[in-house]
Amino acid sequence: LTDKDGIRIYRRGLIYIIGKAFYETYPEALLTINYQLSNSLLGEVDNMKVTKEMIEKVDKKVKEIIKRDIPFRNISVDRNDAIEYSKSVEENEKVLNYTYMTKDSVTMCELGDMYNYFYYIMPASTKILKRFDLTYVSPCGVAISYPIDNVVPKFNPTPKVLEAFKKYEKKLSTLGVHYAGDINKIVCDGNISDYIQKNEILYDENIREVAEKVSKDKNIKAIYISGPSSSGKTTTSKKLALYLNAKGYDTLVISTDDYFVDRKDTPRKPDGSYEYEIVEALDIKLFNSHIKSLLNGDEIIKPTYNFITGEKEYKGKPISLKENQILIVEGLHAINERLSSSIDKKNKLKVYISPFTPVGLDRHNHISTTDLRLLRRMVRDYKHRGYSATDTLGTWKGMRSSEEEYVYPYQREADMVINTSLSYEIGVLRTYAEPLLYSVDKNNDCYEEAIRILKFLDGFLAIPSEYVPYTSVLREFIGDSYFE
């Protein structure tokens, strides 16, 4: 449980047991795992009203199932039999998934008298899954907490992030999309081009909301845009600049990446390598000084960080913030208060962005925000930096640890949260990522992770990138972006 793969295995087993507990306690209830939030899984129950007492009964049933020490057994099932079984338990989204599979058989997981599909490794038996916590979430949900580094954290949601998830989920629902199979059907029906355009409109609506907030609040002089790696900060900031331009504002976009300290002063990890993912890797004093000068109407010469020499260079012309001009700051730590401590709260707007996707393979196999960002990063690393999938997978774990310590805690400081996910994007990313993942050597430490990703990609039909607009946030990763 100190290993990411171990936690994933534990989590999948727990989902299966809790689904079984719901079925045995309330046969009409259908549990759907929608997304991960604050180190917990958030599920909703269809077909009946959820109460605190109901969750307490399910909790008791889960513990009974764990005590039974039931083995998880993988069995090969004829695809048609899998379809008929899914129909019998009203899991129609799985029927759609099996319909679009090219294989004649499906590997299902047997747990007592139940059968389910999980795209990767399951635990040996129920007895090892003793540590968990169920929390009633009004009005129709349950939070599932599981051990992380051997500690079961209490469910502590970030309301604005939850709202961003639900907002996008509701919009996709109006388009008839809940799971991968729904998107696959759109592809097979020849309607993916229209669907992509609708998704882009949903994303642009988020940008428009920020622009409207700025236009209504004349005190706002600076917008800080932050988010974890591969969340789309560059496209979002530049597209926001265009929206503000259309409303009569001039804009000045600054990236915190130009304010790294010189390499000789860069913090180091325990192994001696450079640590670029923490806020201390930035020249905080200089950054604050420059932002304060700009907002006071003074001129500065903005540095450009040379990643080859590891030094800041001052080759540009002096810049200043003109009247009716909005400053946009984007970067990994942009909403960290240490980067805007010199600015009055009323003069700044903090925006947190991340690709929160509510579209899973089915009701029990959600796609995590982390996996979506990893796919984006892998494709971008290869296309723009020449890195292999092995390179990206090898550095991802360390990057994730830094994000959990230095990025995620600041979600709560955001004034607004923007969802940068596009529900169709995994189908597009698949066409780029699959060849890279297949190239990972089986003797490499990253091989198992590559196989895991390939297995969930198999649930999404490939989508040609030619339909993706050049102004899309997805172009930041697959190339040919208007904003490059």
Tab-separated table of C-alpha atoms in Angstrom:
chain	number	residue	atom	x	y	z
A	1	LEU	CA	0.000	0.000	0.000
A	2	THR	CA	3.002	2.293	-0.337
A	3	ASP	CA	3.025	1.560	-4.077
A	4	LYS	CA	0.748	3.179	-6.681
A	5	ASP	CA	0.020	-0.157	-8.385
A	6	GLY	CA	-0.791	-1.762	-5.047
A	7	ILE	CA	-3.211	1.049	-4.215
A	8	ARG	CA	-4.913	0.660	-7.608
A	9	ILE	CA	-5.377	-3.088	-7.062
A	10	TYR	CA	-6.774	-2.460	-3.581
A	11	ARG	CA	-9.107	0.223	-4.934
A	12	ARG	CA	-10.500	-2.007	-7.709
A	13	GLY	CA	-11.174	-4.825	-5.269
A	14	LEU	CA	-12.900	-2.447	-2.882
A	15	ILE	CA	-15.145	-1.113	-5.670
A	16	TYR	CA	-16.201	-4.674	-6.522
A	17	ILE	CA	-16.974	-5.556	-2.890
A	18	ILE	CA	-18.974	-2.368	-2.295
A	19	GLY	CA	-20.949	-2.928	-5.504
A	20	LYS	CA	-21.711	-6.459	-4.336
A	21	ALA	CA	-22.713	-5.164	-0.895
A	22	PHE	CA	-25.164	-2.697	-2.440
A	23	TYR	CA	-26.658	-5.457	-4.586
A	24	GLU	CA	-27.061	-7.865	-1.661
A	25	THR	CA	-28.548	-5.182	0.613
A	26	TYR	CA	-30.588	-3.184	-1.918
A	27	PRO	CA	-30.932	-5.237	-5.160
A	28	GLU	CA	-32.563	-2.331	-7.015
A	29	ALA	CA	-29.652	0.037	-6.306
A	30	LEU	CA	-27.009	0.575	-8.989
A	31	LEU	CA	-23.675	1.938	-7.760
A	32	THR	CA	-21.711	4.111	-10.197
A	33	ILE	CA	-18.144	5.249	-9.470
A	34	ASN	CA	-17.997	8.679	-11.057
A	35	TYR	CA	-14.624	10.145	-10.169
A	36	GLN	CA	-11.806	10.494	-7.679
A	37	LEU	CA	-11.889	13.451	-5.336
A	38	SER	CA	-9.511	14.344	-2.501
A	39	ASN	CA	-7.974	10.855	-2.334
A	40	SER	CA	-11.400	9.220	-2.221
A	41	LEU	CA	-13.680	7.730	-4.848
A	42	LEU	CA	-17.056	9.372	-5.224
A	43	GLY	CA	-19.942	7.136	-6.212
A	44	GLU	CA	-23.614	7.745	-6.862
A	45	VAL	CA	-26.528	5.353	-6.487
A	46	ASP	CA	-29.225	5.169	-9.130
A	47	ASN	CA	-32.822	3.982	-8.762
A	48	MET	CA	-33.285	4.909	-5.122
A	49	LYS	CA	-32.779	7.673	-2.577
A	50	VAL	CA	-29.628	7.354	-0.494
A	51	THR	CA	-29.633	7.955	3.254
A	52	LYS	CA	-27.008	7.841	5.966
A	53	GLU	CA	-28.692	4.734	7.394
A	54	MET	CA	-28.475	3.047	4.002
A	55	ILE	CA	-24.717	3.640	3.826
A	56	GLU	CA	-24.319	2.263	7.360
A	57	LYS	CA	-26.086	-0.966	6.308
A	58	VAL	CA	-23.914	-1.270	3.215
A	59	ASP	CA	-20.819	-0.688	5.343
A	60	LYS	CA	-21.857	-3.590	7.568
A	61	LYS	CA	-22.441	-5.823	4.531
A	62	VAL	CA	-19.009	-4.919	3.094
A	63	LYS	CA	-17.366	-6.091	6.308
A	64	GLU	CA	-19.342	-9.355	6.138
A	65	ILE	CA	-18.147	-9.977	2.567
A	66	ILE	CA	-14.551	-9.265	3.574
A	67	LYS	CA	-14.795	-11.799	6.425
A	68	ARG	CA	-16.038	-14.470	3.986
A	69	ASP	CA	-12.565	-14.430	2.385
A	70	ILE	CA	-14.031	-14.820	-1.104
A	71	PRO	CA	-11.424	-15.213	-3.861
A	72	PHE	CA	-11.383	-12.968	-6.922
A	73	ARG	CA	-11.188	-15.320	-9.925
A	74	ASN	CA	-10.592	-14.267	-13.519
A	75	ILE	CA	-12.554	-16.346	-16.004
A	76	SER	CA	-12.862	-16.222	-19.780
A	77	VAL	CA	-16.459	-15.690	-20.896
A	78	ASP	CA	-17.936	-15.799	-24.389
A	79	ARG	CA	-18.715	-12.252	-25.442
A	80	ASN	CA	-22.391	-13.031	-26.075
A	81	ASP	CA	-22.711	-14.600	-22.620
A	82	ALA	CA	-21.114	-11.496	-21.098
A	83	ILE	CA	-23.663	-9.339	-22.921
A	84	GLU	CA	-26.593	-11.450	-21.661
A	85	TYR	CA	-25.301	-11.364	-18.077
A	86	SER	CA	-24.868	-7.572	-18.161
A	87	LYS	CA	-28.423	-7.213	-19.445
A	88	SER	CA	-29.697	-9.354	-16.570
A	89	VAL	CA	-28.130	-7.058	-13.964
A	90	GLU	CA	-29.143	-3.878	-15.863
A	91	GLU	CA	-25.580	-2.770	-16.627
A	92	ASN	CA	-26.415	-1.643	-20.121
A	93	GLU	CA	-23.267	0.428	-20.582
A	94	LYS	CA	-21.244	-2.802	-20.354
A	95	VAL	CA	-23.468	-4.316	-23.030
A	96	LEU	CA	-22.441	-1.444	-25.290
A	97	ASN	CA	-18.753	-1.945	-24.423
A	98	TYR	CA	-18.842	-5.659	-25.234
A	99	THR	CA	-20.695	-4.933	-28.470
A	100	TYR	CA	-17.807	-2.831	-29.778
A	101	MET	CA	-15.114	-5.297	-28.708
A	102	THR	CA	-13.293	-7.137	-31.487
A	103	LYS	CA	-12.489	-10.197	-29.364
A	104	ASP	CA	-14.817	-13.211	-29.088
A	105	SER	CA	-14.267	-13.572	-25.341
A	106	VAL	CA	-14.205	-11.297	-22.318
A	107	THR	CA	-12.102	-11.741	-19.168
A	108	MET	CA	-14.512	-11.247	-16.294
A	109	CYS	CA	-13.872	-11.374	-12.567
A	110	GLU	CA	-15.940	-13.788	-10.490
A	111	LEU	CA	-16.688	-12.917	-6.858
A	112	GLY	CA	-18.991	-15.473	-5.314
A	113	ASP	CA	-22.132	-15.436	-7.428
A	114	MET	CA	-21.314	-12.134	-9.141
A	115	TYR	CA	-19.405	-11.371	-12.338
A	116	ASN	CA	-17.895	-8.060	-13.295
A	117	TYR	CA	-15.325	-6.543	-15.638
A	118	PHE	CA	-12.217	-4.695	-14.455
A	119	TYR	CA	-9.574	-3.843	-16.985
A	120	TYR	CA	-6.559	-4.871	-14.932
A	121	ILE	CA	-5.191	-6.832	-11.965
A	122	MET	CA	-7.490	-7.648	-9.023
A	123	PRO	CA	-6.601	-8.663	-5.436
A	124	ALA	CA	-6.321	-12.336	-4.409
A	125	SER	CA	-9.296	-12.324	-2.037
A	126	THR	CA	-11.607	-10.107	-0.028
A	127	LYS	CA	-9.846	-10.694	3.305
A	128	ILE	CA	-7.002	-8.282	2.538
A	129	LEU	CA	-9.356	-5.322	1.939
A	130	LYS	CA	-10.182	-4.623	5.579
A	131	ARG	CA	-9.247	-0.949	5.655
A	132	PHE	CA	-11.712	1.504	4.145
A	133	ASP	CA	-14.200	4.173	5.082
A	134	LEU	CA	-17.657	4.937	3.624
A	135	THR	CA	-19.074	8.443	3.990
A	136	TYR	CA	-22.607	9.458	3.075
A	137	VAL	CA	-22.587	12.327	0.580
A	138	SER	CA	-25.901	14.164	0.212
A	139	PRO	CA	-28.131	13.757	-1.704
A	140	CYS	CA	-27.397	10.478	-3.524
A	141	GLY	CA	-23.784	9.511	-3.110
A	142	VAL	CA	-21.094	7.759	-1.139
A	143	ALA	CA	-17.404	8.572	-0.721
A	144	ILE	CA	-15.076	5.571	-0.617
A	145	SER	CA	-11.785	6.180	1.180
A	146	TYR	CA	-8.952	3.638	0.980
A	147	PRO	CA	-5.396	3.390	2.352
A	148	ILE	CA	-2.795	5.723	0.881
A	149	ASP	CA	0.693	5.218	2.327
A	150	ASN	CA	-0.978	2.919	4.879
A	151	VAL	CA	-3.346	5.639	6.126
A	152	VAL	CA	-7.067	5.858	5.315
A	153	PRO	CA	-7.707	9.604	4.868
A	154	LYS	CA	-10.976	11.221	5.845
A	155	PHE	CA	-13.130	12.391	2.948
A	156	ASN	CA	-12.440	16.111	2.609
A	157	PRO	CA	-13.915	17.385	-0.669
A	158	THR	CA	-13.017	20.557	-2.505
A	159	PRO	CA	-16.464	22.028	-3.327
A	160	LYS	CA	-15.396	23.965	-6.432
A	161	VAL	CA	-13.679	20.882	-7.919
A	162	LEU	CA	-16.746	18.750	-7.222
A	163	GLU	CA	-18.901	21.405	-8.849
A	164	ALA	CA	-16.678	21.375	-11.971
A	165	PHE	CA	-17.037	17.592	-12.245
A	166	LYS	CA	-20.809	17.679	-11.854
A	167	LYS	CA	-21.247	20.611	-14.196
A	168	TYR	CA	-19.481	18.814	-17.047
A	169	GLU	CA	-21.231	15.533	-16.247
A	170	LYS	CA	-24.605	17.251	-16.518
A	171	LYS	CA	-23.704	18.840	-19.861
A	172	LEU	CA	-22.513	15.520	-21.299
A	173	SER	CA	-25.715	13.894	-20.079
A	174	THR	CA	-27.722	16.269	-22.282
A	175	LEU	CA	-25.627	14.952	-25.205
A	176	GLY	CA	-26.452	11.360	-24.241
A	177	VAL	CA	-22.897	10.530	-23.119
A	178	HIS	CA	-22.047	8.814	-19.834
A	179	TYR	CA	-19.486	6.137	-20.692
A	180	ALA	CA	-16.911	5.128	-23.295
A	181	GLY	CA	-19.472	3.006	-25.139
A	182	ASP	CA	-21.625	6.087	-25.796
A	183	ILE	CA	-18.695	7.835	-27.486
A	184	ASN	CA	-17.815	4.664	-29.411
A	185	LYS	CA	-21.373	4.557	-30.742
A	186	ILE	CA	-21.052	8.175	-31.922
A	187	VAL	CA	-17.852	7.191	-33.751
A	188	CYS	CA	-19.518	4.170	-35.382
A	189	ASP	CA	-22.541	6.257	-36.399
A	190	GLY	CA	-20.269	8.728	-38.203
A	191	ASN	CA	-21.186	11.668	-35.949
A	192	ILE	CA	-17.882	12.246	-34.163
A	193	SER	CA	-17.050	15.484	-36.002
A	194	ASP	CA	-20.208	17.194	-34.715
A	195	TYR	CA	-19.667	15.760	-31.244
A	196	ILE	CA	-16.135	17.164	-31.106
A	197	GLN	CA	-17.404	20.636	-31.974
A	198	LYS	CA	-20.016	20.434	-29.202
A	199	ASN	CA	-17.296	19.481	-26.705
A	200	GLU	CA	-15.178	22.423	-27.779
A	201	ILE	CA	-18.119	24.754	-27.193
A	202	LEU	CA	-18.513	23.364	-23.651
A	203	TYR	CA	-14.838	24.075	-22.949
A	204	ASP	CA	-15.054	27.585	-24.425
A	205	GLU	CA	-18.053	28.354	-22.186
A	206	ASN	CA	-15.724	27.977	-19.175
A	207	ILE	CA	-13.327	30.545	-20.646
A	208	ARG	CA	-16.208	32.899	-21.385
A	209	GLU	CA	-17.367	32.720	-17.753
A	210	VAL	CA	-13.948	33.863	-16.526
A	211	ALA	CA	-13.871	36.709	-19.071
A	212	GLU	CA	-17.346	37.839	-18.009
A	213	LYS	CA	-16.366	37.811	-14.330
A	214	VAL	CA	-13.388	40.045	-15.105
A	215	SER	CA	-15.481	42.444	-17.183
A	216	LYS	CA	-17.998	42.805	-14.342
A	217	ASP	CA	-15.403	43.329	-11.602
A	218	LYS	CA	-13.298	46.383	-12.450
A	219	ASN	CA	-11.001	45.719	-9.474
A	220	ILE	CA	-9.466	42.628	-11.081
A	221	LYS	CA	-6.097	43.497	-12.613
A	222	ALA	CA	-4.362	40.104	-12.619
A	223	ILE	CA	-5.573	36.564	-13.362
A	224	TYR	CA	-3.505	33.699	-11.973
A	225	ILE	CA	-4.005	30.362	-13.762
A	226	SER	CA	-2.619	27.229	-12.118
A	227	GLY	CA	-3.002	23.496	-12.470
A	228	PRO	CA	-1.030	20.253	-12.455
A	229	SER	CA	1.127	19.089	-15.347
A	230	SER	CA	-0.661	18.699	-18.704
A	231	SER	CA	-3.839	20.429	-17.579
A	232	GLY	CA	-3.743	22.868	-20.521
A	233	LYS	CA	-2.474	26.033	-18.842
A	234	THR	CA	-0.876	27.483	-21.983
A	235	THR	CA	-3.940	27.147	-24.217
A	236	THR	CA	-6.343	28.240	-21.484
A	237	SER	CA	-4.375	31.404	-20.706
A	238	LYS	CA	-3.938	32.361	-24.358
A	239	LYS	CA	-7.549	31.619	-25.236
A	240	LEU	CA	-8.687	33.657	-22.232
A	241	ALA	CA	-6.557	36.517	-23.544
A	242	LEU	CA	-8.482	36.369	-26.844
A	243	TYR	CA	-11.829	36.379	-25.039
A	244	LEU	CA	-10.788	39.420	-23.026
A	245	ASN	CA	-9.506	41.123	-26.204
A	246	ALA	CA	-12.965	40.608	-27.713
A	247	LYS	CA	-14.441	42.417	-24.691
A	248	GLY	CA	-12.170	45.401	-25.228
A	249	TYR	CA	-9.322	44.520	-22.878
A	250	ASP	CA	-5.678	44.347	-23.838
A	251	THR	CA	-3.776	41.518	-22.135
A	252	LEU	CA	-0.257	40.648	-21.079
A	253	VAL	CA	0.518	36.948	-20.526
A	254	ILE	CA	3.434	35.925	-18.278
A	255	SER	CA	4.587	32.386	-17.495
A	256	THR	CA	6.139	31.542	-14.139
A	257	ASP	CA	8.474	29.173	-16.044
A	258	ASP	CA	10.578	32.200	-16.974
A	259	TYR	CA	11.247	32.888	-13.304
A	260	PHE	CA	13.171	29.760	-12.350
A	261	VAL	CA	16.177	30.465	-10.161
A	262	ASP	CA	19.516	29.915	-11.875
A	263	ARG	CA	20.419	26.247	-11.994
A	264	LYS	CA	23.205	26.629	-9.456
A	265	ASP	CA	20.519	27.704	-6.956
A	266	THR	CA	17.922	25.099	-7.967
A	267	PRO	CA	16.778	22.856	-5.074
A	268	ARG	CA	17.814	19.227	-5.329
A	269	LYS	CA	16.046	15.943	-4.622
A	270	PRO	CA	17.503	13.425	-2.156
A	271	ASP	CA	19.197	11.628	-5.063
A	272	GLY	CA	20.972	14.847	-6.087
A	273	SER	CA	18.888	15.569	-9.205
A	274	TYR	CA	17.302	18.988	-9.731
A	275	GLU	CA	13.807	19.629	-8.316
A	276	TYR	CA	11.880	21.888	-10.696
A	277	GLU	CA	8.373	21.015	-9.513
A	278	ILE	CA	8.394	22.880	-6.190
A	279	VAL	CA	7.676	26.566	-5.662
A	280	GLU	CA	11.174	27.126	-4.236
A	281	ALA	CA	12.548	26.450	-7.730
A	282	LEU	CA	11.152	29.871	-8.670
A	283	ASP	CA	12.686	33.262	-7.934
A	284	ILE	CA	9.753	34.257	-5.720
A	285	LYS	CA	11.161	37.621	-4.656
A	286	LEU	CA	11.866	38.746	-8.231
A	287	PHE	CA	8.497	37.501	-9.452
A	288	ASN	CA	6.553	39.390	-6.783
A	289	SER	CA	8.609	42.505	-7.436
A	290	HIS	CA	7.909	42.387	-11.183
A	291	ILE	CA	4.175	41.781	-10.764
A	292	LYS	CA	3.877	44.628	-8.258
A	293	SER	CA	5.801	46.960	-10.596
A	294	LEU	CA	3.556	46.069	-13.531
A	295	LEU	CA	0.366	46.693	-11.550
A	296	ASN	CA	1.789	50.033	-10.418
A	297	GLY	CA	2.283	51.022	-14.047
A	298	ASP	CA	6.073	50.718	-13.984
A	299	GLU	CA	8.266	49.117	-16.645
A	300	ILE	CA	10.120	45.835	-16.207
A	301	ILE	CA	12.364	43.717	-18.388
A	302	LYS	CA	10.903	40.242	-18.159
A	303	PRO	CA	13.431	37.410	-18.064
A	304	THR	CA	13.378	34.400	-20.363
A	305	TYR	CA	14.678	31.232	-18.773
A	306	ASN	CA	17.229	29.374	-20.887
A	307	PHE	CA	16.684	25.686	-20.128
A	308	ILE	CA	19.984	24.768	-21.782
A	309	THR	CA	22.259	27.106	-19.806
A	310	GLY	CA	20.036	27.096	-16.714
A	311	GLU	CA	20.043	30.879	-16.397
A	312	LYS	CA	17.601	33.764	-16.792
A	313	GLU	CA	18.280	35.991	-19.806
A	314	TYR	CA	17.167	39.612	-20.209
A	315	LYS	CA	17.045	40.160	-23.971
A	316	GLY	CA	13.535	41.570	-24.396
A	317	LYS	CA	12.292	45.136	-24.479
A	318	PRO	CA	10.871	46.847	-21.386
A	319	ILE	CA	7.181	46.094	-20.849
A	320	SER	CA	4.516	47.745	-18.747
A	321	LEU	CA	0.853	47.254	-18.000
A	322	LYS	CA	-1.239	49.843	-19.783
A	323	GLU	CA	-4.591	51.184	-18.675
A	324	ASN	CA	-7.415	48.707	-19.290
A	325	GLN	CA	-4.840	45.935	-19.707
A	326	ILE	CA	-5.247	42.687	-17.769
A	327	LEU	CA	-2.255	40.669	-16.588
A	328	ILE	CA	-2.541	36.881	-17.027
A	329	VAL	CA	-0.072	34.723	-15.084
A	330	GLU	CA	0.099	30.995	-15.815
A	331	GLY	CA	2.176	28.320	-14.149
A	332	LEU	CA	2.243	25.236	-11.982
A	333	HIS	CA	2.255	27.260	-8.745
A	334	ALA	CA	0.519	30.405	-9.975
A	335	ILE	CA	-2.268	30.403	-7.354
A	336	ASN	CA	0.145	29.737	-4.493
A	337	GLU	CA	-0.197	32.830	-2.317
A	338	ARG	CA	3.588	33.133	-2.121
A	339	LEU	CA	3.571	34.196	-5.785
A	340	SER	CA	1.031	36.969	-5.281
A	341	SER	CA	1.553	38.047	-1.673
A	342	SER	CA	2.346	41.608	-2.775
A	343	ILE	CA	-1.020	41.976	-4.556
A	344	ASP	CA	-4.262	42.982	-2.849
A	345	LYS	CA	-6.818	40.166	-2.903
A	346	LYS	CA	-9.446	42.313	-4.634
A	347	ASN	CA	-7.084	42.916	-7.555
A	348	LYS	CA	-6.479	39.253	-8.431
A	349	LEU	CA	-8.521	36.303	-9.624
A	350	LYS	CA	-7.172	32.804	-8.967
A	351	VAL	CA	-8.226	30.109	-11.439
A	352	TYR	CA	-7.425	26.409	-10.976
A	353	ILE	CA	-7.644	24.162	-14.034
A	354	SER	CA	-7.470	20.392	-14.576
A	355	PRO	CA	-9.056	17.832	-16.930
A	356	PHE	CA	-11.840	16.416	-14.739
A	357	THR	CA	-13.410	13.688	-16.841
A	358	PRO	CA	-16.615	12.006	-15.636
A	359	VAL	CA	-16.535	9.581	-18.601
A	360	GLY	CA	-15.453	6.088	-17.543
A	361	LEU	CA	-15.282	2.723	-19.281
A	362	ASP	CA	-18.409	1.736	-17.358
A	363	ARG	CA	-20.042	2.348	-13.980
A	364	HIS	CA	-17.250	0.551	-12.083
A	365	ASN	CA	-14.189	1.565	-14.152
A	366	HIS	CA	-13.725	5.315	-13.979
A	367	ILE	CA	-10.874	7.062	-15.822
A	368	SER	CA	-8.815	9.129	-13.423
A	369	THR	CA	-7.739	12.704	-14.057
A	370	THR	CA	-4.172	11.522	-13.426
A	371	ASP	CA	-4.308	8.921	-16.217
A	372	LEU	CA	-5.734	11.450	-18.664
A	373	ARG	CA	-2.953	13.916	-17.857
A	374	LEU	CA	-0.360	11.150	-18.199
A	375	LEU	CA	-1.608	10.364	-21.712
A	376	ARG	CA	-1.455	14.035	-22.659
A	377	ARG	CA	2.039	14.357	-21.213
A	378	MET	CA	3.309	11.227	-22.938
A	379	VAL	CA	2.118	12.361	-26.364
A	380	ARG	CA	3.442	15.903	-25.897
A	381	ASP	CA	6.810	14.700	-24.569
A	382	TYR	CA	7.305	12.572	-27.664
A	383	LYS	CA	6.108	15.115	-30.232
A	384	HIS	CA	7.743	18.234	-28.791
A	385	ARG	CA	10.712	16.937	-26.787
A	386	GLY	CA	11.604	13.614	-28.385
A	387	TYR	CA	11.058	11.673	-25.130
A	388	SER	CA	9.989	8.022	-25.206
A	389	ALA	CA	7.043	6.610	-23.257
A	390	THR	CA	9.622	5.007	-20.948
A	391	ASP	CA	11.102	8.450	-20.239
A	392	THR	CA	7.708	9.935	-19.365
A	393	LEU	CA	6.547	6.976	-17.273
A	394	GLY	CA	9.870	6.994	-15.439
A	395	THR	CA	9.569	10.615	-14.310
A	396	TRP	CA	5.812	10.659	-13.759
A	397	LYS	CA	5.837	9.149	-10.272
A	398	GLY	CA	8.197	11.815	-8.927
A	399	MET	CA	6.189	14.560	-10.597
A	400	ARG	CA	2.965	13.237	-9.064
A	401	SER	CA	4.503	13.290	-5.587
A	402	SER	CA	5.471	16.936	-6.024
A	403	GLU	CA	1.964	17.806	-7.260
A	404	GLU	CA	0.324	16.170	-4.266
A	405	GLU	CA	2.465	18.210	-1.920
A	406	TYR	CA	2.799	21.527	-3.747
A	407	VAL	CA	-0.144	21.866	-6.166
A	408	TYR	CA	-3.272	20.047	-4.984
A	409	PRO	CA	-3.378	21.663	-1.517
A	410	TYR	CA	-3.851	25.056	-3.192
A	411	GLN	CA	-7.039	24.058	-5.028
A	412	ARG	CA	-8.966	25.518	-2.127
A	413	GLU	CA	-7.436	28.956	-2.704
A	414	ALA	CA	-8.967	29.161	-6.198
A	415	ASP	CA	-11.765	31.634	-6.882
A	416	MET	CA	-12.837	29.617	-9.923
A	417	VAL	CA	-12.214	26.076	-11.194
A	418	ILE	CA	-12.152	25.239	-14.908
A	419	ASN	CA	-12.528	21.740	-16.316
A	420	THR	CA	-10.209	21.373	-19.323
A	421	SER	CA	-11.166	17.814	-20.253
A	422	LEU	CA	-12.752	16.888	-23.576
A	423	SER	CA	-14.782	13.698	-23.368
A	424	TYR	CA	-13.638	12.546	-26.818
A	425	GLU	CA	-9.918	13.114	-26.301
A	426	ILE	CA	-8.902	9.613	-25.165
A	427	GLY	CA	-9.934	8.265	-28.579
A	428	VAL	CA	-7.638	10.813	-30.237
A	429	LEU	CA	-4.777	10.329	-27.783
A	430	ARG	CA	-4.994	6.559	-28.317
A	431	THR	CA	-3.806	6.896	-31.925
A	432	TYR	CA	-0.621	8.625	-30.698
A	433	ALA	CA	-0.022	6.820	-27.385
A	434	GLU	CA	-0.466	3.174	-28.391
A	435	PRO	CA	2.693	2.885	-30.530
A	436	LEU	CA	4.692	4.616	-27.786
A	437	LEU	CA	3.381	2.269	-25.088
A	438	TYR	CA	4.018	-0.849	-27.168
A	439	SER	CA	7.655	0.230	-27.455
A	440	VAL	CA	8.256	-0.081	-23.686
A	441	ASP	CA	10.612	-3.006	-23.115
A	442	LYS	CA	9.117	-5.864	-21.082
A	443	ASN	CA	12.201	-5.867	-18.840
A	444	ASN	CA	11.743	-2.199	-17.964
A	445	ASP	CA	10.248	-1.171	-14.614
A	446	CYS	CA	7.591	0.814	-16.509
A	447	TYR	CA	6.321	-2.168	-18.516
A	448	GLU	CA	3.421	-3.100	-16.205
A	449	GLU	CA	2.234	0.505	-16.173
A	450	ALA	CA	2.357	0.612	-19.980
A	451	ILE	CA	0.245	-2.560	-20.172
A	452	ARG	CA	-2.294	-1.151	-17.719
A	453	ILE	CA	-2.759	1.983	-19.814
A	454	LEU	CA	-3.048	-0.042	-23.024
A	455	LYS	CA	-5.824	-2.116	-21.450
A	456	PHE	CA	-8.023	0.875	-20.636
A	457	LEU	CA	-7.273	2.493	-24.013
A	458	ASP	CA	-8.683	-0.654	-25.604
A	459	GLY	CA	-12.117	0.443	-24.390
A	460	PHE	CA	-12.084	3.567	-26.594
A	461	LEU	CA	-12.311	3.476	-30.384
A	462	ALA	CA	-9.632	5.506	-32.176
A	463	ILE	CA	-10.681	8.974	-33.372
A	464	PRO	CA	-8.805	10.789	-36.196
A	465	SER	CA	-7.122	14.001	-35.098
A	466	GLU	CA	-8.158	15.773	-38.298
A	467	TYR	CA	-11.484	16.637	-36.663
A	468	VAL	CA	-9.822	18.449	-33.727
A	469	PRO	CA	-9.891	22.274	-34.167
A	470	TYR	CA	-6.534	24.032	-34.167
A	471	THR	CA	-7.691	26.181	-31.232
A	472	SER	CA	-8.501	23.126	-29.087
A	473	VAL	CA	-6.693	22.576	-25.787
A	474	LEU	CA	-5.964	19.068	-27.081
A	475	ARG	CA	-3.714	20.569	-29.790
A	476	GLU	CA	-1.351	21.669	-27.020
A	477	PHE	CA	-0.442	17.985	-26.726
A	478	ILE	CA	-0.939	16.430	-30.162
A	479	GLY	CA	0.562	19.379	-32.066
A	480	ASP	CA	-0.421	22.019	-34.663
A	481	SER	CA	-1.954	24.329	-32.080
A	482	TYR	CA	-2.979	27.816	-33.158
A	483	PHE	CA	-1.373	29.070	-29.936
A	484	GLU	CA	2.118	27.612	-30.522
